[in-house]
Each structure stands twice: as C-alpha cells, then as structure tokens.
Short mmCIF file of C-alpha atoms and ligand atoms in Angstrom, two decimals:
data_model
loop_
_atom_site.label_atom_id
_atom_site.label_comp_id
_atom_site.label_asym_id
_atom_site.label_seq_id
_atom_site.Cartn_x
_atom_site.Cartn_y
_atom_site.Cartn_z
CA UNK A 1 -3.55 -53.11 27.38
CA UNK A 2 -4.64 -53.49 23.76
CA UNK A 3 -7.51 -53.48 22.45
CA UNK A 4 -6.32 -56.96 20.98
CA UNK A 5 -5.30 -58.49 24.03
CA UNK A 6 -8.43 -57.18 26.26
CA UNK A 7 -10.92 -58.87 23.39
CA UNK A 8 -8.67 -61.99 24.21
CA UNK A 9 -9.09 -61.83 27.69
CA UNK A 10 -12.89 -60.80 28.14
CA UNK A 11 -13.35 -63.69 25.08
CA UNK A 12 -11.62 -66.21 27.78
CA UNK A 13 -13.29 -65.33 30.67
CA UNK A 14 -16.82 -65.85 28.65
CA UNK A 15 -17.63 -62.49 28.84
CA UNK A 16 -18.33 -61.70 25.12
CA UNK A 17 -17.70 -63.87 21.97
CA UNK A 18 -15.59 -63.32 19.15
CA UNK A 19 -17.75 -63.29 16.49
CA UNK A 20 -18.53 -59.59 14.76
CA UNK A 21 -21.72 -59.24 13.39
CA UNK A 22 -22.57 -57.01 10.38
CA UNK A 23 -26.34 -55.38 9.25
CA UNK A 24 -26.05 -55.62 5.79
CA UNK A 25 -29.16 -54.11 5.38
CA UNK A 26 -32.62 -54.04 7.18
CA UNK A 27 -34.38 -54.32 3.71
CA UNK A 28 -35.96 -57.67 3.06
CA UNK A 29 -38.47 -59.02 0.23
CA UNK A 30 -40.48 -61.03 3.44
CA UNK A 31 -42.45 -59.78 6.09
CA UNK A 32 -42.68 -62.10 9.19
CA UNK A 33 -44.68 -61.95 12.18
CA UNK A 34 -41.85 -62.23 14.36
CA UNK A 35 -39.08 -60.06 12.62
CA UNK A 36 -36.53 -58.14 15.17
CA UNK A 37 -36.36 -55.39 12.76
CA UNK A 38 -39.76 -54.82 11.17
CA UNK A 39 -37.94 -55.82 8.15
CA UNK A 40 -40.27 -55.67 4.75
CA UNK A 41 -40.04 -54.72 1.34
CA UNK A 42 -41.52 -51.45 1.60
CA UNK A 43 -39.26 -50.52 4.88
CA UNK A 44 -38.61 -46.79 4.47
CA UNK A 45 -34.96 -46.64 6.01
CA UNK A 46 -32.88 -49.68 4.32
CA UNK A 47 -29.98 -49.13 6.83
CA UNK A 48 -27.82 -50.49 4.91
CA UNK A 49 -24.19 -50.65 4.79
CA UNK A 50 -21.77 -50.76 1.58
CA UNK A 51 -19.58 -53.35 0.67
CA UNK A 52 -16.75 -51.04 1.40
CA UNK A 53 -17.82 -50.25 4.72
CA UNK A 54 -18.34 -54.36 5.15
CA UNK A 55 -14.88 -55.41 4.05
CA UNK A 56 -13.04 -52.89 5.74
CA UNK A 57 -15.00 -53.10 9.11
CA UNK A 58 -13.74 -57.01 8.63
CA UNK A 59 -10.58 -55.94 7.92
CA UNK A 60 -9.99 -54.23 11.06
CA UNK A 61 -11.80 -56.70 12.88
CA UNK A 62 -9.51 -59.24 11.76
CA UNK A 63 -6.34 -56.87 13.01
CA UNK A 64 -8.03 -56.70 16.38
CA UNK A 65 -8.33 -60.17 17.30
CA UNK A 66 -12.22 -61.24 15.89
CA UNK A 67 -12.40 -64.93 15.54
CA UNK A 68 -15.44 -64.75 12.71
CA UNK A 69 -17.87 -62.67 10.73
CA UNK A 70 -21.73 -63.29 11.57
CA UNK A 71 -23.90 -61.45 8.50
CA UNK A 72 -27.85 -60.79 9.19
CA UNK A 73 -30.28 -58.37 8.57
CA UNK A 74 -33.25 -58.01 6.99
CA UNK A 75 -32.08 -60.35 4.04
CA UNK A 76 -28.35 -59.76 2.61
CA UNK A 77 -29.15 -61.27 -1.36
CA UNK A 78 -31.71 -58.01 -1.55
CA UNK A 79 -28.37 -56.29 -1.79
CA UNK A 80 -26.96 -56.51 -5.49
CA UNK A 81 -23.13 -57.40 -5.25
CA UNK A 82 -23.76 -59.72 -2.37
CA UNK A 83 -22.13 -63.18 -3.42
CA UNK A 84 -19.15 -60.95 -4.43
CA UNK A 85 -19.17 -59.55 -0.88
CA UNK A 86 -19.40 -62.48 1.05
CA UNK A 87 -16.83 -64.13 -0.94
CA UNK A 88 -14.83 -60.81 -0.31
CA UNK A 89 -15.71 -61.11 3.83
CA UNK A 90 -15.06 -65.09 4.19
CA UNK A 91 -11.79 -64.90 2.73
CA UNK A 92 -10.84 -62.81 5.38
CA UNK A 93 -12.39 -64.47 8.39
CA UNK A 94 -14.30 -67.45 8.75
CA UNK A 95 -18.22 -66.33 7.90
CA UNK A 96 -21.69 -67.57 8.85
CA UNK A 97 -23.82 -65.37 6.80
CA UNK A 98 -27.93 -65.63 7.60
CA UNK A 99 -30.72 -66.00 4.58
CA UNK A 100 -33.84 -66.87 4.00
CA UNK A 101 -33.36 -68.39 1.36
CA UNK A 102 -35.79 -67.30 -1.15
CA UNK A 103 -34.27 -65.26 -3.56
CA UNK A 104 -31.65 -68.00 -5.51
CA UNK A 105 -32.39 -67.81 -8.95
CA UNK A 106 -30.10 -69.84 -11.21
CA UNK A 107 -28.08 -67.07 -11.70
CA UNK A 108 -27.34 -66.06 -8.04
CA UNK A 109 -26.18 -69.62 -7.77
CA UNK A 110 -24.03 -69.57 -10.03
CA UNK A 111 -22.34 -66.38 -8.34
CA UNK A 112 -22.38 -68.33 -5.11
CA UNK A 113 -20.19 -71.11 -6.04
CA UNK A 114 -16.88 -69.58 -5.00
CA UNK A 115 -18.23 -69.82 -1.47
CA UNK A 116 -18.18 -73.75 -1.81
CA UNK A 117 -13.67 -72.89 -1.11
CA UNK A 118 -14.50 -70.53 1.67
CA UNK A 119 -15.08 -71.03 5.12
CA UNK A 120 -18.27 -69.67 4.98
CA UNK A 121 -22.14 -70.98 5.87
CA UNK A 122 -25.18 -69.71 4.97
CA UNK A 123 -27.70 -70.42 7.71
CA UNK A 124 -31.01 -70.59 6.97
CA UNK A 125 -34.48 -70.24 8.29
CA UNK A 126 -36.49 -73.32 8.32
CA UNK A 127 -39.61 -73.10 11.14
CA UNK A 128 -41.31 -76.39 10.04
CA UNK A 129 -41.58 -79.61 8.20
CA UNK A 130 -45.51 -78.77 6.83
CA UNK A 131 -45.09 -76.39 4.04
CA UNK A 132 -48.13 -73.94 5.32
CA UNK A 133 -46.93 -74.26 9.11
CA UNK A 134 -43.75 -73.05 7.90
CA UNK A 135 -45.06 -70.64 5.68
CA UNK A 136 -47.83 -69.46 7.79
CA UNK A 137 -44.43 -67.85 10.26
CA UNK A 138 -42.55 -66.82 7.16
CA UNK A 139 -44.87 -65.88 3.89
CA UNK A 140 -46.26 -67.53 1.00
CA UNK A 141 -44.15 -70.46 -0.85
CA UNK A 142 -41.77 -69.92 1.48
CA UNK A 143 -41.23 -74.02 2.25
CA UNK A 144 -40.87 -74.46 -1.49
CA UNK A 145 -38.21 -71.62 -2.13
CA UNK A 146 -36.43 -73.25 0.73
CA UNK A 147 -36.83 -76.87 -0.08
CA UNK A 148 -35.31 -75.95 -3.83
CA UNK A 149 -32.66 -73.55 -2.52
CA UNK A 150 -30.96 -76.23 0.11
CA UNK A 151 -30.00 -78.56 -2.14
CA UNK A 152 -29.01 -76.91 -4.73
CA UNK A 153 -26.61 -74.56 -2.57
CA UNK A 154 -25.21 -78.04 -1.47
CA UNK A 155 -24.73 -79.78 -4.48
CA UNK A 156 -22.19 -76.24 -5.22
CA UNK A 157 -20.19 -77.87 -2.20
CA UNK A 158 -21.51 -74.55 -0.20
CA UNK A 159 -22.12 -75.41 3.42
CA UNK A 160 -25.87 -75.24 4.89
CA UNK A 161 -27.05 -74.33 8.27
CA UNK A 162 -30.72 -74.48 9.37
CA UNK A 163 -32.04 -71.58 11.59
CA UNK A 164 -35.29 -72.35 13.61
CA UNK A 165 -37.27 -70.27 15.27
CA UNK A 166 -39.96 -71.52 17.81
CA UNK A 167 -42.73 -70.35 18.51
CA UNK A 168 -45.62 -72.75 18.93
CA UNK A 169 -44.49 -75.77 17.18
CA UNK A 170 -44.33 -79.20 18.83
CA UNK A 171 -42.09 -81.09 19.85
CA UNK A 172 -43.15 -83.80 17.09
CA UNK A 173 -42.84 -80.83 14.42
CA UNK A 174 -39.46 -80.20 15.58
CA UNK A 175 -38.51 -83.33 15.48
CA UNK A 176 -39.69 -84.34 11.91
CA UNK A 177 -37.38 -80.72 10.97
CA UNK A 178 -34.83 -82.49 12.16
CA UNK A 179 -35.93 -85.82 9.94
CA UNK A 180 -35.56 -83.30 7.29
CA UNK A 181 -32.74 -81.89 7.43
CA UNK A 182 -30.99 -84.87 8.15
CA UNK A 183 -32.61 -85.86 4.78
CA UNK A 184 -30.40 -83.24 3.35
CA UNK A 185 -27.41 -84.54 4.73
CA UNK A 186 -27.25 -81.36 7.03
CA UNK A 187 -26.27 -82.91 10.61
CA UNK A 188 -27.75 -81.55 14.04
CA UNK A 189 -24.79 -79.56 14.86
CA UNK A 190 -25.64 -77.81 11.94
CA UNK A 191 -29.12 -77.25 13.54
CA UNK A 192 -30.20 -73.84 15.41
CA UNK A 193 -33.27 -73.58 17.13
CA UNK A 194 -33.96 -70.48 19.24
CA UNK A 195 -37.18 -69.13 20.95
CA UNK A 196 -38.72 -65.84 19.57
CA UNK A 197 -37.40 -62.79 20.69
CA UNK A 198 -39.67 -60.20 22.38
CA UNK A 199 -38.01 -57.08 20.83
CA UNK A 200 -38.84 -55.17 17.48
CA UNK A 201 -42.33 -56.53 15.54
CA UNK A 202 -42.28 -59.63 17.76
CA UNK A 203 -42.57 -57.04 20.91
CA UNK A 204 -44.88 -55.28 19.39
CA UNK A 205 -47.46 -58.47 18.67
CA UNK A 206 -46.97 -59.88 21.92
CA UNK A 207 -44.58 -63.12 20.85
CA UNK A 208 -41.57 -64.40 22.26
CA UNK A 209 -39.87 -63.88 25.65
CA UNK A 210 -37.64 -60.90 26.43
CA UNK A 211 -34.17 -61.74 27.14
CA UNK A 212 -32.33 -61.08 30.70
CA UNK A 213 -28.78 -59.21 30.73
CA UNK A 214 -26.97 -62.39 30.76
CA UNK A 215 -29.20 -64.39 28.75
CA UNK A 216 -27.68 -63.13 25.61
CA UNK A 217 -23.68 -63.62 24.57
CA UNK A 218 -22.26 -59.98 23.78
CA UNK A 219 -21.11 -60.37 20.61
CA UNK A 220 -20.46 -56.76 18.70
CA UNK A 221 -22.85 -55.79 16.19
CA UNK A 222 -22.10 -53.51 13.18
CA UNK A 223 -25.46 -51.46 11.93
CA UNK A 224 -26.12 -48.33 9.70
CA UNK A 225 -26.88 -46.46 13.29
CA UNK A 226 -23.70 -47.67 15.44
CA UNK A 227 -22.44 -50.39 17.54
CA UNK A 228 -24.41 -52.69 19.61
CA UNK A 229 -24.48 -55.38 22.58
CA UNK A 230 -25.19 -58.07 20.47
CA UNK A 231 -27.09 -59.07 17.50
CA UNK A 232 -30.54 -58.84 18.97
CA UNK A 233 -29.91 -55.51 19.79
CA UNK A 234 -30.64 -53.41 16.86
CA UNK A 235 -33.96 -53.84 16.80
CA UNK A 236 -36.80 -51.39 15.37
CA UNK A 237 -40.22 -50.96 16.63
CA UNK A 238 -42.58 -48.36 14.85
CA UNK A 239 -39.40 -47.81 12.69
CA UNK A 240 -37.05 -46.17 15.08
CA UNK A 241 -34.26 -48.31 15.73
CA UNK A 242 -34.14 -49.33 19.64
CA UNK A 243 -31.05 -47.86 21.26
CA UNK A 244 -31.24 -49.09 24.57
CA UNK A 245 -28.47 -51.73 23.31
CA UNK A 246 -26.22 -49.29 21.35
CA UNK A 247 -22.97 -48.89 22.74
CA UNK A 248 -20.97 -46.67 19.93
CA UNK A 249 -22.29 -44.14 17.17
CA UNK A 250 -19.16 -44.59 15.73
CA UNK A 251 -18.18 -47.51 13.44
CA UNK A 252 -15.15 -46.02 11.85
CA UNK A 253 -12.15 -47.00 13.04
CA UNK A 254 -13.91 -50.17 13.92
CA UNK A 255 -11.22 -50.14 17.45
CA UNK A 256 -13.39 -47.24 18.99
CA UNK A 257 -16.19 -49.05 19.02
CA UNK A 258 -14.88 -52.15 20.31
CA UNK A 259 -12.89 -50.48 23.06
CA UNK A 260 -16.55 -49.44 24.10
CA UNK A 261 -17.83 -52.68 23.47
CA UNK A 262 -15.01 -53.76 26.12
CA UNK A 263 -15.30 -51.22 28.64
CA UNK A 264 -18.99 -52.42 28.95
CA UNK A 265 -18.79 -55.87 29.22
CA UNK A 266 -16.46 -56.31 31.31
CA UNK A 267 -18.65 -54.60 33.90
CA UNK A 268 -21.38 -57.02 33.25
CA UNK A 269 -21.58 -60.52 34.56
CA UNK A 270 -20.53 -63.48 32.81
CA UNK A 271 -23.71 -65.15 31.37
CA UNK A 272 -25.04 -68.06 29.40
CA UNK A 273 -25.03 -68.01 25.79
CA UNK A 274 -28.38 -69.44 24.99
CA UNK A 275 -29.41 -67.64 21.96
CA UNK A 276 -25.83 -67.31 20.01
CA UNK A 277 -27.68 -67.17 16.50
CA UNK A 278 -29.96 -64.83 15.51
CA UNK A 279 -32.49 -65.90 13.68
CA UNK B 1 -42.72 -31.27 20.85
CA UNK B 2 -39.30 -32.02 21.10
CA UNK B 3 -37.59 -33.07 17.34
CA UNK B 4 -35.38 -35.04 19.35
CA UNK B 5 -36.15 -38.58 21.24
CA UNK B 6 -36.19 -37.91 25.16
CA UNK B 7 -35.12 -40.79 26.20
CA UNK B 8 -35.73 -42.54 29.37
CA UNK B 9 -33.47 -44.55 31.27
CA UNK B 10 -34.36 -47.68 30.28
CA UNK B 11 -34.34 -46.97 26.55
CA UNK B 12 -31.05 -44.82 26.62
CA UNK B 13 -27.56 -46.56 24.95
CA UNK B 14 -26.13 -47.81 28.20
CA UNK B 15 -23.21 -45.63 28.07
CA UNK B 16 -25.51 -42.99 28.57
CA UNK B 17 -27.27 -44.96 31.60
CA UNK B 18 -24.91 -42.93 34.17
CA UNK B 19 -26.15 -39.31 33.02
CA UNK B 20 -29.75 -40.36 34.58
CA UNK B 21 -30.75 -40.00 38.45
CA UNK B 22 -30.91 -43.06 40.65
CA UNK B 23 -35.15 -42.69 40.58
CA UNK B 24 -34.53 -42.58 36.30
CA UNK B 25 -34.58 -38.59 36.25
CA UNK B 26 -32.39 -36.28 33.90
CA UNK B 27 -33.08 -33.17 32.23
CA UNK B 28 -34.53 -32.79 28.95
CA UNK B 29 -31.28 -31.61 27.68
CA UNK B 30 -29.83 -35.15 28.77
CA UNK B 31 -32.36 -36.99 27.51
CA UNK B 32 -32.23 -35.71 24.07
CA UNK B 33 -27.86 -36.09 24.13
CA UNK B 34 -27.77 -39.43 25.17
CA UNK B 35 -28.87 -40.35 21.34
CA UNK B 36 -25.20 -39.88 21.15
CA UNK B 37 -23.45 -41.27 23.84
CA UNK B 38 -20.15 -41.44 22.43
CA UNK B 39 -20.15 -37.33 22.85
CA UNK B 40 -20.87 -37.69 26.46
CA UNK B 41 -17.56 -39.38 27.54
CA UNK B 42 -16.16 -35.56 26.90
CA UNK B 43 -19.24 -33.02 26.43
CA UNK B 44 -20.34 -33.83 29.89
CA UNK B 45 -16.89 -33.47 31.74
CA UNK B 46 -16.55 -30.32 29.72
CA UNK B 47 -19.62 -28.72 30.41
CA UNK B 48 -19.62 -29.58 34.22
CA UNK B 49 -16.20 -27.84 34.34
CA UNK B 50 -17.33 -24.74 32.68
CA UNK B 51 -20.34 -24.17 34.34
CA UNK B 52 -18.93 -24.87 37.45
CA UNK B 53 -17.36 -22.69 40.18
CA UNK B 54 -13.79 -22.03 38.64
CA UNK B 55 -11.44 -18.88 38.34
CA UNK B 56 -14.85 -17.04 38.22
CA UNK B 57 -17.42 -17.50 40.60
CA UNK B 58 -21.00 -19.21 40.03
CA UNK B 59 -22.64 -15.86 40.56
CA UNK B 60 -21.20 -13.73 37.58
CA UNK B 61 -21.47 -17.20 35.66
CA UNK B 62 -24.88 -17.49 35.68
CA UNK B 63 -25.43 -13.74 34.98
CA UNK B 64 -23.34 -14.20 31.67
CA UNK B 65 -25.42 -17.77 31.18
CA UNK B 66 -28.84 -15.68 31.35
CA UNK B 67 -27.83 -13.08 29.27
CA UNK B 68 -26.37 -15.10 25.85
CA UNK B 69 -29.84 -17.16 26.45
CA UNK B 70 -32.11 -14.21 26.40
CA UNK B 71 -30.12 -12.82 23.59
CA UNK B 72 -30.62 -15.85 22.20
CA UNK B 73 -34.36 -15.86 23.06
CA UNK B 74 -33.51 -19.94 24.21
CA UNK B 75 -36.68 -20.77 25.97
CA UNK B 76 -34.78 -24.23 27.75
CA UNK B 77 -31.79 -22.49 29.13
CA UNK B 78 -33.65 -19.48 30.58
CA UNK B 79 -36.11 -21.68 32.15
CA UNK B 80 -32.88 -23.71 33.73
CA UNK B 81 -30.66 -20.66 34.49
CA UNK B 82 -33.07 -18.11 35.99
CA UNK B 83 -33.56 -20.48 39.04
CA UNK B 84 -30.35 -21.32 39.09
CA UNK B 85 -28.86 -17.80 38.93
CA UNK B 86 -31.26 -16.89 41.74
CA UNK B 87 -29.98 -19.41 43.84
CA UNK B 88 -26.20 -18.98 43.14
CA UNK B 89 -26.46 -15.43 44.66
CA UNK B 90 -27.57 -13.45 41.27
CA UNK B 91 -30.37 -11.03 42.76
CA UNK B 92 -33.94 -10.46 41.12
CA UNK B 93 -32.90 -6.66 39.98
CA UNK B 94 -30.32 -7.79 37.73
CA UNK B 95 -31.65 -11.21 36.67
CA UNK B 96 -34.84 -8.76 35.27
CA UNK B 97 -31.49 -6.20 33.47
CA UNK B 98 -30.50 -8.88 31.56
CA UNK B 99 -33.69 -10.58 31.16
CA UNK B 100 -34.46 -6.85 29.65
CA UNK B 101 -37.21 -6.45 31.80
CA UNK B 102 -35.50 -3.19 33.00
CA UNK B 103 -32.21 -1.08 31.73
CA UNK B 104 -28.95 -2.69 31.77
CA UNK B 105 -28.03 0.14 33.39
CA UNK B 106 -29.77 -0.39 36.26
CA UNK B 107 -26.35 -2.95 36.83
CA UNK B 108 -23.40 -1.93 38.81
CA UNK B 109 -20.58 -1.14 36.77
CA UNK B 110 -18.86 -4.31 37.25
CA UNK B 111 -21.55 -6.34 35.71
CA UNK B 112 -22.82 -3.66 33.49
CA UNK B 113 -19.11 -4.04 32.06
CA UNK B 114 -18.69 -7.36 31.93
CA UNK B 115 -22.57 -8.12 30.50
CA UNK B 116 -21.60 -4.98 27.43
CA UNK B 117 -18.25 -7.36 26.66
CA UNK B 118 -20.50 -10.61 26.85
CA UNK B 119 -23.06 -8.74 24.36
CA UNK B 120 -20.70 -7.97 22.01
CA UNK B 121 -19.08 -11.09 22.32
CA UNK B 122 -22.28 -12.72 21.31
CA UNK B 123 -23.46 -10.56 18.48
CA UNK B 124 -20.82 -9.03 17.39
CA UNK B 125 -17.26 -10.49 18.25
CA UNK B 126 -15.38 -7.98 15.74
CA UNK B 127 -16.56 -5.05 17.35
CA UNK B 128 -15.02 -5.98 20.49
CA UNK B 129 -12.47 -2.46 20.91
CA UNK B 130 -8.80 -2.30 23.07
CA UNK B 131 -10.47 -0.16 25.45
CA UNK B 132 -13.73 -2.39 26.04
CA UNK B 133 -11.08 -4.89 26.79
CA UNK B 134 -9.21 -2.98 28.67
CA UNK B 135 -12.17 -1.87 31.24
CA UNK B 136 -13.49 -5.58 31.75
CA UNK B 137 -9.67 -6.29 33.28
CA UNK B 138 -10.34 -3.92 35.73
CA UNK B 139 -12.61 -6.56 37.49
CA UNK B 140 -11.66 -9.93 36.13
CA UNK B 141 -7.71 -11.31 35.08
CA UNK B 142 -6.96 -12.30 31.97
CA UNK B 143 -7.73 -15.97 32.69
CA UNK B 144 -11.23 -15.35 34.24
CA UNK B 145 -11.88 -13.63 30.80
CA UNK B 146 -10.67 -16.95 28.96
CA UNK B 147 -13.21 -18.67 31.26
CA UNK B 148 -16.39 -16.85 30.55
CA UNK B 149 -15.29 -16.75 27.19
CA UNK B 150 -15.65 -20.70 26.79
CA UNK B 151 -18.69 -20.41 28.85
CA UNK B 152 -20.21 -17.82 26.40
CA UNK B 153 -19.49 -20.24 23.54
CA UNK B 154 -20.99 -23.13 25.29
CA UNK B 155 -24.11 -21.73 26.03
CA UNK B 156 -24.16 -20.40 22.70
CA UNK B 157 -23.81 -24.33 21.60
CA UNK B 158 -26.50 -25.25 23.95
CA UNK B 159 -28.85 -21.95 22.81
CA UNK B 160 -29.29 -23.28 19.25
CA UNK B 161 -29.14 -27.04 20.14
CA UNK B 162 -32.15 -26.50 22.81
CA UNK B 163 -34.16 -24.16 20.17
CA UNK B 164 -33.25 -25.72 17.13
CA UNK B 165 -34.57 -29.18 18.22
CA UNK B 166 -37.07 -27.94 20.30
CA UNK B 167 -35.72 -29.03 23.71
CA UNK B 168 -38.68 -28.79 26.18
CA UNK B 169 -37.88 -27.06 29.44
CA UNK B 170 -40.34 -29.78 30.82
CA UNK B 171 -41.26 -33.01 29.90
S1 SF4 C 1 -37.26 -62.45 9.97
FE1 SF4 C 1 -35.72 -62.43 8.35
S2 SF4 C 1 -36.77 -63.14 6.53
FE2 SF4 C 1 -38.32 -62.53 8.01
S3 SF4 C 1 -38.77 -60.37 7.55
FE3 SF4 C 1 -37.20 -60.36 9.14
S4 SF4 C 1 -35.29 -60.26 8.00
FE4 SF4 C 1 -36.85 -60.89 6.53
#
C-alpha cells in the first residue's frame, strides 16, 4: 500500500491527523514559565530549520496526502525571511502558523499582508484578559504587544486565532478572554484553550499534567533532530531534546519518516484528540 | 562517563522500545544506539546474524571477536566477549593467547592460523600473502572465510564506536 493511501486510511480510522507540523526554530525573544522547549533568547542550540528545508518538507507532504501545515516553535518571526516563508508554505497547503505575537513592527506587517489571500492563520497566545495576569505567564508588556498586534494583523484581512493556555486562571478570567476576543471580532471557534503540558520547562517546574498515550492526536512533527509523535513531543529539558517521542532521525525524503510515523500508529490505539494545538 | 546518552526504556525513541528487556534492561551498547533508531531496523538484524552461529561455529567466532578487541584495546567488547567466549566453548588457555596473556603459540594450529589471518586482517589487510590464504583454507571454506571476514569488520565498527564514545561495560 502507499504511503499515500495508508496516511488516508490511519487519518479515517482516527488514528493520526493530517496536519504536519514544522519547528521552525526553538529560538524565541520570550521566556515563559511553562515553555515545552525551554525556548529563550539566549538558547544555545536554535534548532532551526531553513526555509528550503520548510518548503520542500511541505512539498512532499503535500504529494503524500497531508491535509495542512501546523508551524510552532520557539517563535517563527525570530527567523528573518519568515513572512516570505509562510507565504511560500500556505500557498501550498492550508497553514496555521503559531506566534506570540510580539515582534510586529510596522514593517513586518507590511510583509505579512500577502497572507490576508492565503489560507493561512496565525494563532496566537493570549492567557488572560488582565494585562499583568497575562503577562505574569508570558513576560513583560506582553498584553500590550498582543492587544496592538491583533488588530492590526486583522485590519490586513489576515486571519487570527487565539491560543490559551491554562494554568490557574478562573473560570471568570476565561470567560472575560473570551469577551475579548469576541471584541475583536475573532469568534469561539477561533478560540484554543489547552491545559499546560508537563514536559520540557513546564516538567521541570512542576506545572501542567502529563499526557496519556492516547490523550494526544499523532500528528507528525518536523524538528532540527528528526521526526516525532506529535507536536508536544520535541520537547527539551536541561537542553537535550527529549527523544522518548522521536520516531525518525531522518527528515529527508519526508516519505521515510512518515512510513515510520505509520508503522507506529497504527499499533497504537485510537485516542481522543484533546490537545490538537500546541500552544 | 559515557559521551553518549544511555538511554532507558522509557526515554528511548519508541522504535527503539523493542531492543530493551521486558524488566527495561539492555546493554550499554543498546542504550547508547537507540539515539538512532532508524539504524536499528538493519544494524540489529545484521549484527545478530553475524555474531550468530552460521557457516562458522560460535566457538572460533568469539575467539576472532576477542582478538580484533584486544588488538583494539576495546575495554566494552572484551568485557562482553570474554564471558561469552568462555561459555560458547572457547577454553581459558586460549582466551589468555589472544588476550596476550601468554604466546599465541601456545594455540593449536588451526586457531593459531586462523587468529595470524585475523591479525593481519586487522592491522594490516595488504600484507595478507597467497600462501597465508592458502593455509587458513585448510580448516575453513571459502565462505566461512567471507563470514569471519564481515565479523572482523563489525567488531572493528563496534571497537571504535564503544572506545570512541566511551561505552561503559557497566552502567
Ligand atoms: S511558550 Fe512560546 S512564546 Fe513562550 S518561550 Fe516558549 S516558544 Fe516562546
């Protein structure tokens, strides 16, 4: 059977999605408490991958049957050609590409706007209404970054998702996030909220919950060091990247590592997606 | 101190899950390979072909295995082979020959033959002469020489992997 045809199957039968996920990089200008990949601006290994090795990976993605592009890190505009990039990726597949937000000058705007034709989202992280709640998760001025970036990204016509992560918040925090974003014209579908997960700096400071086998969709994830379950799995702790997760060192053709990707998970059971979005 | 990560089950790539025990056990060796489990879908089959019983018998195979590690002064794959040669029916006089804790000669001239092609193999490949061939096929066919041959240049492989990394024989 092709590869093609058994990613259509084990995609049927709920056994992995058919989004492909991409590590642009692991480099990111914040720092927070609960990062999966002890992301920060002075990280020592950047693991990150060129645009080259991005578009073609989508490329051949595309050929085998992926459905759409999911694009996280670390943060993706601390790479320099990024809006080019995405524009590049989403007008191959359709793209949800993950930010924080904080780094849209005027000019990076400006380079975004071709996105606003694309099928393409940027989804990003929002953890509460109050300014220093928010910021308290994520860094300083990290609310007011956000609060600028939002809608001017959706004045460009350029699609907005918001990415929550819980921790502690309430339940009348999260709903007055939702006031918000509403406010923006961003609807509740466009909404993600997801509990912390206990791998990589958040494992290491005691948050979140760890996630059971089934507990996370397989979706496969491209990174600097291989192919992994999903996008929670190429997580770093004390700077070594966890490998219990990996399942190919090789990236390159793209179909090697997705005929692994197969082979596995269609020996595990079929589980609930209840985390699809990282971040 | 090992410059590779031993991993344990539980942190190992789970294609690499199957190389580890049912109690979580595997040798040092394994533990550092299954950083790269994509080698193991053929390095393992391989290597549990060649040091298996074959055309040659586990006996002789073991003495070669001892001998390219001691030349190779690999502190892993003596600790792993003496035992093993001991118990595959190599006997404590010629384990100490080739460990050179006695004269090679001290070996009957079918090992004493085949361990002087093995050495040369090893150190010297090029000085490997017609008639040394010649004498080691009057105790093994062509094929068995084939055989060790690989086995020579896997154990080589594993020699400088296990020393150049560090491998511990424990751990
Ligand atoms: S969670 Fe995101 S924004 Fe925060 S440090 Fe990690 S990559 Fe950067």
């Amino acid at each position: 059977m092709s590869t093609q045809t058994t990613l259509e199957t084990a995609v049927e039968e709920g056994r992995c999605g058919d989004r492909l996920w991409l590590y642009a990089t692991y480099h990111c200008n914040l720092a927070c408490g609960y990062c999966l990949t002890e992301s920060m601006p002075a990280i020592a290994n950047r693991r990150t991958l060129s645009a080259e090795t991005m578009i073609r990976v989508v490329r051949e993605a595309q050929e085998l049957g992926f459905g759409a592009i999911g694009i996280t890190g670390g943060e993706l505009f601390m790479l320099p050609g990024a809006a080019e990039t995405l524009a590049e990726i989403a007008s191959i597949l359709p793209t949800v590409a993950l930010t924080n937000a904080t780094l849209f000058t005027d000019r990076l705007l400006a380079r975004l706007e071709p996105l606003a034709e694309l099928d393409i989202a940027l989804q990003i992280s929002l953890d509460s209404d109050e300014p220093d709640r928010n910021d308290a998760f994520r860094g300083p001025e990290n609310f007011a970054k956000v609060e600028r970036a939002i809608p001017a990204l959706l004045e460009r016509g350029i699609t907005v998702r918001i990415a929550t992560t819980v921790e502690d918040q309430t339940e009348d925090e999260l709903a007055r996030l939702c006031v918000l974003h509403r406010s923006w014209g961003i609807s509740d579908d466009d909404h993600i909220v997801r509990g912390v997960v206990r791998r990589g700096r958040a494992e290491l400071a005691g948050m979140g919950v760890t996630p059971g086998v089934t507990d996370i969709l397989p979706e496969l994830t491209i990174t600097a060091d291989g192919a992994f379950l999903h996008p929670f799995g190429p997580t770093v702790r004390h700077g070594v990247t966890d490998l219990d997760l990996l399942v190919s060192r090789q990236v390159a053709p793209l179909e090697r590592a997705a005929e692994r990707f197969l082979r596995l998970v269609s020996d595990q059971p079929v589980g609930t997606d209840v985390a699809r979005n990282i971040r | 101190m090992s410059r590779l990560r031993l991993l344990q089950r539980d942190e190992a790539p789970l294609p690499a899950r199957s190389i580890y025990g049912a109690d979580g056990s595997a040798s040092p060796l394994k533990r550092s390979l299954a950083n790269a489990p994509d080698l193991l879908e053929t390095l393992l089959p391989f290597l549990g072909q060649i040091y298996d019983e074959g055309a040659v018998d586990l006996a002789t195979k073991e003495l070669v295995v001892v001998r390219v590690s001691q030349l190779n002064a690999c502190r892993y794959c003596l600790a792993a082979h003496r035992p093993l040669a001991l118990e595959f029916g190599v006997d404590e006089q010629q384990l100490a020959a080739v460990c050179d804790e006695i004269p090679l000669d001290s070996l009957a001239d079918r090992e004493r033959t085949i361990i002087e092609w093995s050495d040369r193999y090893v150190l010297d490949p090029g000085a490997i002469t017609d008639e040394l061939v010649a004498r080691v096929l009057d105790y093994l066919r062509d094929d068995q020489m084939v055989e060790l041959a690989i086995l020579i240049g896997a154990t080589q492989m594993l020699n400088h992997f296990c020393t150049a990394f560090d491998v511990p024989p424990t751990a």
